XYZ file of C-alpha atoms in Angstrom:
616
model
C -29.714 20.366 -8.165
C -28.130 21.982 -10.682
C -24.544 23.356 -10.546
C -24.354 27.281 -9.680
C -21.329 29.616 -10.720
C -21.256 33.406 -9.802
C -19.094 36.011 -10.835
C -16.074 33.931 -12.346
C -12.716 35.850 -13.248
C -13.311 36.184 -17.200
C -10.537 34.813 -19.579
C -7.304 36.577 -19.141
C -6.042 39.113 -21.841
C -3.340 40.509 -20.753
C -2.502 38.400 -17.851
C -0.305 35.521 -18.300
C 0.448 32.635 -15.975
C 3.626 33.771 -14.321
C 6.661 32.000 -15.303
C 8.716 29.586 -12.946
C 11.869 31.864 -11.728
C 10.253 35.083 -11.568
C 11.786 36.812 -8.634
C 14.905 34.690 -8.411
C 16.187 33.250 -11.567
C 18.928 32.004 -9.445
C 16.526 29.371 -7.724
C 15.013 28.473 -11.200
C 17.186 25.331 -11.491
C 18.475 23.088 -9.398
C 22.251 21.875 -9.277
C 23.491 18.642 -9.239
C 23.317 17.032 -5.966
C 20.860 19.624 -4.408
C 17.046 19.189 -3.688
C 14.751 20.535 -6.698
C 14.626 23.986 -5.292
C 18.218 24.341 -4.668
C 17.836 24.246 -1.198
C 19.687 21.635 0.354
C 22.471 19.094 -0.100
C 20.741 15.371 -1.196
C 23.903 14.008 0.569
C 23.354 16.066 4.024
C 19.889 15.033 3.947
C 20.489 11.616 3.149
C 23.118 11.640 6.185
C 20.474 13.002 8.527
C 18.232 10.137 7.802
C 20.345 7.438 8.308
C 21.074 9.248 11.595
C 17.235 9.172 12.623
C 17.006 5.551 11.585
C 19.815 4.543 13.412
C 18.848 5.951 16.539
C 15.407 5.123 16.187
C 16.470 1.281 15.544
C 18.659 1.409 18.440
C 16.023 2.753 20.667
C 13.528 0.487 19.587
C 15.867 -2.575 19.662
C 16.884 -1.722 23.451
C 13.093 -1.727 24.256
C 12.380 -4.681 22.614
C 15.147 -6.478 24.579
C 14.108 -5.343 27.904
C 10.567 -6.298 27.098
C 11.844 -9.581 26.189
C 13.651 -10.152 29.532
C 10.268 -9.182 31.478
C 8.065 -11.503 29.177
C 10.596 -14.045 28.878
C 10.619 -14.638 32.813
C 9.164 -17.910 33.607
C 9.391 -18.978 29.619
C 7.118 -17.618 26.851
C 3.550 -17.954 26.329
C 0.978 -17.040 23.522
C 0.132 -14.084 25.379
C 3.802 -13.083 25.933
C 4.364 -13.324 21.990
C 0.987 -11.470 21.324
C 2.403 -8.828 23.429
C 5.750 -8.617 22.030
C 4.208 -8.208 18.271
C 1.826 -5.565 19.243
C 4.629 -3.493 21.047
C 6.451 -3.974 17.615
C 3.560 -2.268 15.999
C 2.543 0.271 18.365
C 6.058 1.412 20.120
C 7.651 3.240 16.649
C 5.486 5.964 16.823
C 6.438 6.744 20.576
C 10.072 6.341 19.755
C 9.987 8.394 16.812
C 8.179 11.508 18.355
C 10.493 11.000 21.596
C 13.558 11.473 18.671
C 11.830 14.034 16.980
C 11.568 16.012 20.288
C 14.982 15.888 21.051
C 16.011 17.053 17.730
C 13.711 19.947 17.703
C 14.440 21.222 21.242
C 18.287 21.179 20.223
C 17.524 23.168 16.812
C 15.208 25.696 19.086
C 17.647 26.028 21.794
C 21.228 24.103 21.293
C 22.360 25.630 17.769
C 22.238 29.292 16.476
C 21.219 28.698 13.063
C 18.349 26.085 13.622
C 16.077 27.405 11.503
C 18.382 27.756 8.355
C 19.246 23.890 9.030
C 15.335 23.329 8.656
C 13.739 25.916 6.562
C 16.567 27.863 4.479
C 13.875 29.158 2.289
C 12.298 31.175 5.089
C 14.533 34.272 4.903
C 13.112 35.018 1.342
C 9.489 35.722 3.117
C 11.085 38.513 4.915
C 12.757 40.209 1.754
C 10.334 42.730 0.502
C 9.987 41.670 -3.012
C 7.119 42.721 -5.004
C 4.660 40.059 -5.953
C 4.426 39.055 -9.068
C 2.355 35.866 -9.268
C -1.370 35.765 -8.712
C -2.405 33.589 -5.915
C -6.564 32.230 -5.641
C -7.654 31.909 -1.966
C -10.110 28.582 -1.786
C -12.454 27.886 0.795
C -14.387 24.554 0.374
C -17.538 24.181 1.915
C -20.274 21.148 2.172
C -23.169 21.978 4.612
C -21.187 24.311 6.746
C -22.789 27.561 8.365
C -22.454 29.627 5.688
C -22.488 32.758 7.569
C -19.484 32.074 9.857
C -17.553 30.723 6.998
C -18.293 33.613 4.801
C -17.258 36.046 7.537
C -14.052 34.007 7.653
C -12.956 34.306 4.438
C -13.995 38.330 4.256
C -11.435 38.651 7.458
C -8.677 36.852 5.587
C -9.388 39.060 2.244
C -9.326 42.468 4.679
C -5.650 41.388 6.451
C -4.248 40.707 2.786
C -5.948 44.009 1.477
C -4.222 45.828 4.441
C -0.840 44.661 3.235
C -0.994 46.502 0.321
C -0.742 43.221 -1.939
C -4.028 42.152 -2.111
C -4.522 43.100 -5.869
C -2.575 39.851 -6.531
C -5.373 37.428 -4.605
C -8.197 36.152 -5.729
C -11.051 34.580 -3.664
C -13.379 31.122 -4.414
C -15.827 29.623 -2.264
C -15.958 26.340 -3.557
C -19.413 24.719 -2.445
C -20.511 21.212 -2.429
C -23.630 21.559 -0.106
C -26.683 19.401 -0.799
C -28.834 20.936 2.087
C -31.244 23.497 0.091
C -31.335 26.165 2.976
C -27.653 26.056 3.273
C -27.212 26.281 -0.662
C -29.620 29.517 -0.919
C -27.776 31.017 1.922
C -24.374 30.525 0.545
C -25.740 32.237 -2.792
C -27.133 34.991 -1.160
C -23.910 36.045 0.888
C -21.752 35.707 -2.041
C -23.977 37.881 -4.039
C -23.928 40.240 -1.345
C -20.158 40.128 -1.017
C -19.549 40.437 -4.741
C -21.452 43.773 -4.797
C -19.778 45.096 -1.694
C -16.130 44.045 -3.327
C -17.720 45.768 -6.840
C -14.490 43.990 -8.526
C -15.034 41.773 -11.409
C -13.418 38.413 -10.841
C -12.178 39.093 -7.267
C -15.020 36.760 -5.903
C -15.927 33.525 -7.431
C -19.009 31.266 -6.081
C -19.348 27.892 -7.397
C -21.596 24.884 -6.047
C -21.274 21.559 -7.749
C -23.838 19.437 -8.338
C -22.521 16.430 -6.656
C -19.466 15.889 -4.311
C -17.443 13.192 -6.594
C -14.105 13.089 -4.653
C -15.420 14.764 -1.934
C -13.007 17.557 -1.027
C -10.340 16.406 -3.332
C -12.540 16.257 -6.255
C -13.894 19.936 -5.168
C -10.227 21.487 -5.347
C -9.482 19.518 -8.410
C -12.587 20.887 -10.214
C -11.145 24.256 -9.401
C -7.973 23.709 -10.910
C -9.176 22.277 -14.262
C -11.381 25.337 -14.888
C -9.396 28.000 -13.367
C -6.112 26.622 -12.843
C -4.328 28.401 -15.756
C -5.051 31.761 -14.162
C -2.940 31.349 -11.530
C 0.320 30.223 -10.177
C -0.637 29.477 -6.484
C -3.805 28.506 -4.818
C -4.497 28.489 -0.890
C -6.923 26.191 0.170
C -8.844 26.801 3.254
C -11.276 24.706 5.611
C -14.574 26.569 6.656
C -12.700 26.772 10.044
C -9.663 28.738 8.760
C -8.249 31.578 9.055
C -4.961 33.239 7.821
C -3.272 36.515 8.552
C -2.268 38.579 5.560
C 1.205 39.242 6.563
C 1.640 35.224 6.837
C -0.126 34.838 3.277
C 2.716 37.325 1.642
C 5.592 35.724 3.425
C 4.629 32.513 2.121
C 3.764 33.747 -1.355
C 7.319 35.593 -1.861
C 9.034 32.228 -0.731
C 7.142 30.073 -3.192
C 7.769 33.058 -5.876
C 11.628 32.947 -4.877
C 11.657 29.071 -5.004
C 9.609 27.656 -8.248
C 10.523 24.158 -7.426
C 8.613 24.568 -3.819
C 5.585 22.916 -4.849
C 3.751 22.630 -1.552
C 4.634 25.192 1.521
C 2.984 25.477 4.751
C 3.703 26.819 8.293
C 2.474 25.695 11.524
C -1.385 25.956 11.898
C -2.556 26.528 15.427
C -5.931 26.775 17.363
C -8.042 29.710 17.910
C -9.178 30.774 21.363
C -12.019 28.635 22.359
C -15.023 28.773 24.473
C -14.989 24.844 24.808
C -13.207 23.348 27.674
C -12.154 20.236 25.340
C -10.771 22.404 22.625
C -8.754 24.742 24.862
C -6.866 21.783 26.736
C -6.286 19.982 23.460
C -4.829 23.024 21.557
C -2.907 23.914 24.592
C -1.252 21.030 24.294
C -0.682 20.696 20.627
C 0.539 24.255 20.735
C 3.533 22.989 22.860
C 4.116 19.835 21.615
C 3.839 20.654 17.642
C 6.678 23.202 17.448
C 9.543 21.123 18.620
C 7.888 17.684 17.032
C 7.792 19.234 13.650
C 11.029 21.498 13.907
C 13.101 17.862 14.614
C 10.945 16.148 11.665
C 11.166 18.594 9.268
C 15.302 18.700 10.013
C 15.694 15.357 8.296
C 12.384 15.163 6.261
C 13.433 17.933 4.326
C 12.139 18.297 1.131
C 9.670 15.307 1.206
C 7.464 16.676 3.947
C 3.824 16.411 4.949
C 0.832 18.481 3.589
C -2.347 19.073 5.919
C -4.482 19.640 3.141
C -5.344 23.352 4.349
C -3.695 26.568 4.943
C -0.848 25.903 2.684
C 0.743 27.350 -0.636
C 0.268 24.868 -3.212
C 1.659 25.321 -6.868
C -1.489 24.709 -9.139
C 0.509 23.559 -12.614
C 2.296 20.377 -10.964
C -0.955 19.755 -8.530
C -2.931 19.497 -11.211
C -1.090 17.745 -13.875
C 0.962 15.204 -11.217
C -1.331 14.990 -8.183
C -4.619 13.327 -9.546
C -5.300 10.971 -6.998
C -6.499 7.306 -7.960
C -9.687 5.877 -7.510
C -9.100 2.823 -5.089
C -10.054 -0.806 -6.576
C -12.666 -2.550 -4.344
C -15.666 -1.838 -2.680
C -16.140 0.004 0.828
C -14.348 0.649 3.305
C -11.064 0.506 1.606
C -12.315 1.167 -1.602
C -13.260 4.177 -3.730
C -12.256 7.800 -3.179
C -9.048 8.467 -1.169
C -10.952 9.910 1.990
C -7.550 11.472 3.607
C -6.156 12.928 0.535
C -3.450 15.440 1.967
C -0.309 13.175 2.353
C -0.813 11.098 -0.937
C -0.802 14.693 -2.914
C 2.206 15.286 -0.919
C 4.151 12.350 -2.125
C 2.711 12.786 -5.572
C 4.105 16.320 -5.553
C 7.372 15.407 -4.568
C 7.269 12.484 -7.398
C 6.689 15.536 -9.936
C 9.971 16.967 -9.049
C 8.703 19.841 -6.793
C 9.792 20.096 -2.793
C 7.126 19.612 0.016
C 8.245 22.079 2.956
C 7.022 22.851 6.222
C 7.977 26.328 7.832
C 8.062 24.956 11.568
C 6.915 28.173 13.116
C 3.810 29.838 13.987
C 3.190 32.956 11.760
C -0.769 33.762 11.933
C -2.413 30.688 10.469
C -5.271 29.273 12.548
C -8.052 26.845 12.629
C -10.844 25.596 15.181
C -10.785 22.284 16.892
C -13.722 19.941 17.682
C -15.507 21.221 20.796
C -16.421 17.736 22.579
C -14.819 14.362 22.472
C -17.373 12.750 20.297
C -16.684 15.357 17.738
C -13.081 14.971 17.796
C -13.932 11.109 17.433
C -15.563 11.790 14.376
C -12.706 13.512 12.567
C -10.384 11.242 13.796
C -12.038 7.982 12.472
C -12.532 9.551 9.297
C -8.889 10.034 9.303
C -7.903 6.905 10.113
C -10.209 5.199 7.320
C -8.336 7.426 4.819
C -4.874 6.449 6.333
C -5.458 3.020 6.025
C -6.822 3.494 2.345
C -2.978 4.303 1.743
C -2.479 0.244 2.070
C -3.536 0.174 -1.415
C -1.143 3.060 -2.435
C 2.298 1.686 -1.502
C 2.750 0.426 -4.560
C 2.572 3.776 -6.386
C 5.212 3.810 -8.860
C 7.929 6.292 -8.959
C 7.537 7.296 -5.365
C 10.762 8.542 -3.556
C 11.724 6.447 -0.694
C 10.858 9.219 1.994
C 7.231 9.767 0.413
C 6.975 5.886 0.513
C 7.808 5.955 4.212
C 5.231 8.590 4.912
C 2.950 6.500 3.955
C 3.886 3.784 5.631
C 3.908 6.155 8.708
C 0.841 7.472 8.347
C -0.787 3.754 8.305
C 1.273 2.942 11.397
C -0.077 5.829 13.134
C -3.496 3.955 13.493
C -2.394 0.445 13.226
C -0.364 0.858 16.442
C -3.693 1.943 18.390
C -5.372 -1.535 18.530
C -1.837 -3.001 19.311
C -1.763 -0.706 22.675
C -5.398 -2.058 23.272
C -4.524 -5.610 23.094
C -1.494 -5.239 25.512
C -3.571 -3.729 27.976
C -6.598 -5.873 27.522
C -3.890 -8.956 27.975
C -2.698 -7.443 31.353
C -4.749 -9.831 33.976
C -3.954 -12.682 31.769
C 0.246 -11.917 32.447
C -0.855 -11.015 36.269
C -2.100 -14.768 36.423
C 1.097 -16.113 34.411
C 3.457 -14.414 36.550
C 2.372 -13.746 39.991
C 3.856 -17.491 40.664
C 7.395 -16.062 39.648
C 9.824 -15.637 42.569
C 12.267 -14.054 40.316
C 10.219 -11.874 38.394
C 12.384 -8.748 37.114
C 10.161 -6.294 38.746
C 12.364 -3.536 38.586
C 13.190 -3.931 35.058
C 9.447 -3.890 34.390
C 9.179 -0.712 36.161
C 11.749 1.287 34.671
C 10.763 0.139 30.873
C 6.993 1.442 32.169
C 8.377 5.071 33.323
C 10.926 5.041 30.854
C 8.331 4.656 27.945
C 5.783 7.091 29.507
C 8.326 9.582 29.819
C 9.302 8.887 25.942
C 5.159 9.210 25.281
C 5.251 12.610 27.067
C 8.448 13.794 25.448
C 6.763 16.282 22.479
C 4.731 17.879 25.329
C 7.583 18.256 27.546
C 9.720 19.566 25.356
C 7.407 22.175 24.333
C 6.889 23.137 27.932
C 10.685 23.437 28.456
C 10.802 25.356 25.253
C 8.254 27.934 26.490
C 10.195 27.970 29.883
C 13.382 28.945 28.232
C 11.840 31.680 25.942
C 12.323 35.209 27.000
C 8.613 36.144 27.642
C 7.563 32.962 26.996
C 5.330 32.360 30.016
C 4.113 35.864 29.871
C 2.463 35.082 26.533
C 0.513 32.493 28.449
C -0.827 34.338 31.073
C 2.049 34.043 33.650
C 4.318 31.353 35.133
C 1.330 30.102 37.554
C -1.059 29.702 34.876
C 1.048 27.957 32.340
C 2.140 25.418 34.936
C -1.246 24.672 36.152
C -2.250 24.539 32.484
C 0.285 22.061 31.829
C -0.646 19.887 34.519
C -4.150 19.980 33.310
C -3.104 18.895 29.931
C -0.969 16.217 30.887
C -3.795 14.300 32.722
C -6.301 15.333 29.649
C -3.731 14.008 27.266
C -3.545 10.554 29.303
C -7.363 10.247 29.707
C -7.948 11.335 25.975
C -5.136 8.458 24.718
C -7.145 5.900 26.562
C -10.244 6.805 24.727
C -9.277 7.440 21.314
C -7.073 4.471 21.356
C -10.169 2.339 22.206
C -12.456 3.751 20.072
C -10.078 3.488 17.072
C -9.714 -0.096 18.066
C -13.310 -0.521 17.754
C -13.411 1.068 14.583
C -11.097 -0.983 12.873
C -12.924 -3.975 14.120
C -15.733 -2.854 12.524
C -13.724 -2.236 9.048
C -13.000 -5.926 9.327
C -16.772 -6.984 8.900
C -17.587 -3.854 6.624
C -19.668 -1.948 9.451
C -18.364 1.431 9.146
C -19.919 4.290 7.164
C -18.023 7.682 6.831
C -18.883 10.513 4.628
C -18.001 14.255 4.489
C -20.283 16.587 5.945
C -20.263 19.783 8.044
C -18.629 19.798 11.826
C -19.495 20.922 14.942
C -17.768 24.362 16.014
C -18.968 25.670 18.926
C -19.171 24.711 22.335
C -22.143 22.502 23.593
C -23.031 20.253 26.341
C -23.067 16.505 25.870
C -26.127 14.676 27.529
C -25.660 11.463 29.343
C -27.675 9.303 26.888
C -25.421 10.702 24.162
C -21.988 10.174 25.795
C -23.118 6.604 26.995
C -24.496 5.709 23.437
C -21.053 6.531 22.149
C -18.680 5.376 24.937
C -20.442 2.191 26.837
C -18.257 -0.258 25.138
C -15.263 1.663 26.962
C -17.088 1.299 30.440
C -17.353 -2.392 29.585
C -13.846 -2.854 28.688
C -13.057 -1.064 31.833
C -15.280 -3.209 34.199
C -13.652 -6.218 32.654
C -10.054 -4.473 33.405
C -10.405 -3.078 36.479
C -12.739 -5.796 37.944
C -9.956 -8.514 37.024
C -6.830 -6.123 38.332
C -8.593 -5.439 41.535
C -8.911 -9.281 42.201
C -5.579 -10.161 41.132
C -3.175 -7.210 41.918
C -4.558 -4.177 43.046
C -1.010 -2.812 42.718
C -0.630 -3.596 38.982
C -4.089 -1.701 38.587
C -2.383 1.648 40.436
C 0.497 1.271 37.844
C -1.839 0.786 34.890
C -3.883 3.924 35.500
C -2.068 6.564 33.788
C -2.871 4.162 30.667
C -6.230 2.754 32.180
C -7.990 5.289 33.867
C -9.720 6.904 30.500
C -11.561 3.751 29.961
C -13.476 3.889 33.318
C -13.981 7.779 32.830
C -14.601 8.028 29.436
C -18.540 9.298 29.915
C -17.919 11.676 32.821
C -14.820 13.187 30.859
C -16.690 13.254 28.036
C -19.663 15.212 29.607
C -17.466 17.359 31.603
C -15.068 18.454 28.917
C -18.202 19.496 27.171
C -19.690 21.477 29.530
C -19.681 25.398 28.084
C -19.907 26.757 31.757
C -16.516 24.607 32.561
C -15.019 26.486 29.413
C -16.316 29.682 30.227
C -14.485 29.263 33.947
C -11.374 28.143 32.080
C -11.552 31.156 29.792
C -12.409 33.561 32.491
C -9.339 32.309 34.432
C -7.103 32.145 31.252
C -6.233 28.494 32.208
C -5.159 26.429 29.119
C -4.856 29.955 27.225
C -2.885 30.215 24.116
C -1.210 33.653 23.526
C -3.928 34.710 21.219
C -6.031 34.709 24.149
C -4.125 36.826 26.116
C -2.704 39.392 23.181
C -5.588 38.345 19.882
C -4.074 39.405 16.718
C -5.987 41.742 14.654
C -7.529 39.104 12.497
C -9.104 37.179 15.225
C -10.143 40.531 17.236
C -12.007 41.272 13.490
C -13.367 37.548 13.608
C -14.896 37.774 17.261
C -16.443 41.135 16.655
C -17.934 40.553 13.606
C -19.194 37.044 14.684
C -22.457 35.592 13.606
C -24.827 35.148 16.695
């Protein structure tokens, strides 16, 4: 296969890259004591971070103290020590999630200037300043449905053109497809789109001869070839759609603050006919808002990067965010699989801020339609995050950026820890059933408290909608919203058990080199799972459930009942996967508006266009 490039933008004649500071000279230079873009006081951010550290450590210490009282009843055993250490790995993610939700809810409803405290750059997006910087909109593909992908990018272009600012944006389709039929269709669609647009250089299609570096290598190739012609790039995935107004607002913010290196708003799910995707994105829609608002308050200029639907300043990205090739062989060596957070830390090291605007403003993606598709994506992220173990010694990183890498690792390391704690539960019942002074009330209190903390981002999101004017109306009314929330909480417990156990098995496979993860096309549409398919992917969950449920039924049925929120997912994994994949169930949910999102009930123009022109 040879490389194909169609209709690249010609070398600029009168055009030159816009100098930093255009449109906001006062923001071009950071004052001493301020973040690089001059947005916030470093001292204020430091105080916030120390406060968050203090409350998290205090909360974790209190939980560990209570757990030690429960485990230590009757004396410490090897199982007690293993559970205590596992809790130390598993609990921090939940504790920080709780405090992020508390902070986010306070910023949303407890203060008048919550958004100003979190995103002082946001006001620049509402000022009708003429755009004066060129932006490249990129879509990266690898064996995706070409008609679907090109249609999405056309919708984005049409929406941008409707703002009157479309002339400042060019479009690139960056393909790594190695399927000849897919590649041929891509080339035909690109040529047709170029003829339809009729503007030289507005649409460029490029297909690489290999996919070195995966998606990150694809984007880097663009930066090295065409990066000098643009100030900003907007990478999109094959399932991404953004509203033109949202892109223009984010562009104005980037223009006003030349030291903003990466800027993104909340990315939310699109209306779906998949029951799994509907329930999943309904919960994410509620929980992400307070969680991200709270985290942005103290993370500030060292924010995360989600890899798509984000504005990225090309020059510092190209010059300072080159990903290293990790030493050693598979699975942790080679190209970085989950590159987004590494690029965020390198962008901040280069002296540019990485920011999140924690609001919903016309940025969408599709979520996996089944549990098994979700797991495939999740395990790729798991491997990528574990690769950060080899990047913790990168020189020059900010302390907060290094924390982001550690936190991304802990996100997945905590899941086997929970599996170990649950797996040791029958042994603990045997060890403790003879105790006459077992602190049952303390154990029950800790368990209920921790479940509440686990659910806190969702609960804060639900409360946010309930308190917001017309909040429930956007979700089809109060009854639909409450019923959907109940469904989603049950779903979250079942899905959490399935995901944590599957990740545990995956990480066990990593230890023995029995894991192979690649980058390819993803399923987008609702489709059923056969019993054979579900069983082949989830039979280990059933085996674990038989051990756990069988032991606890014999030893202590009451403990089994208490454990069901965390353990039912093991037993129900196969029927749960099959049921949530049923197209008929997704259709039933859709017709009744269950687990719907605002776009289901009042679709924006971009999603209407997407649906009307969607290829069959």
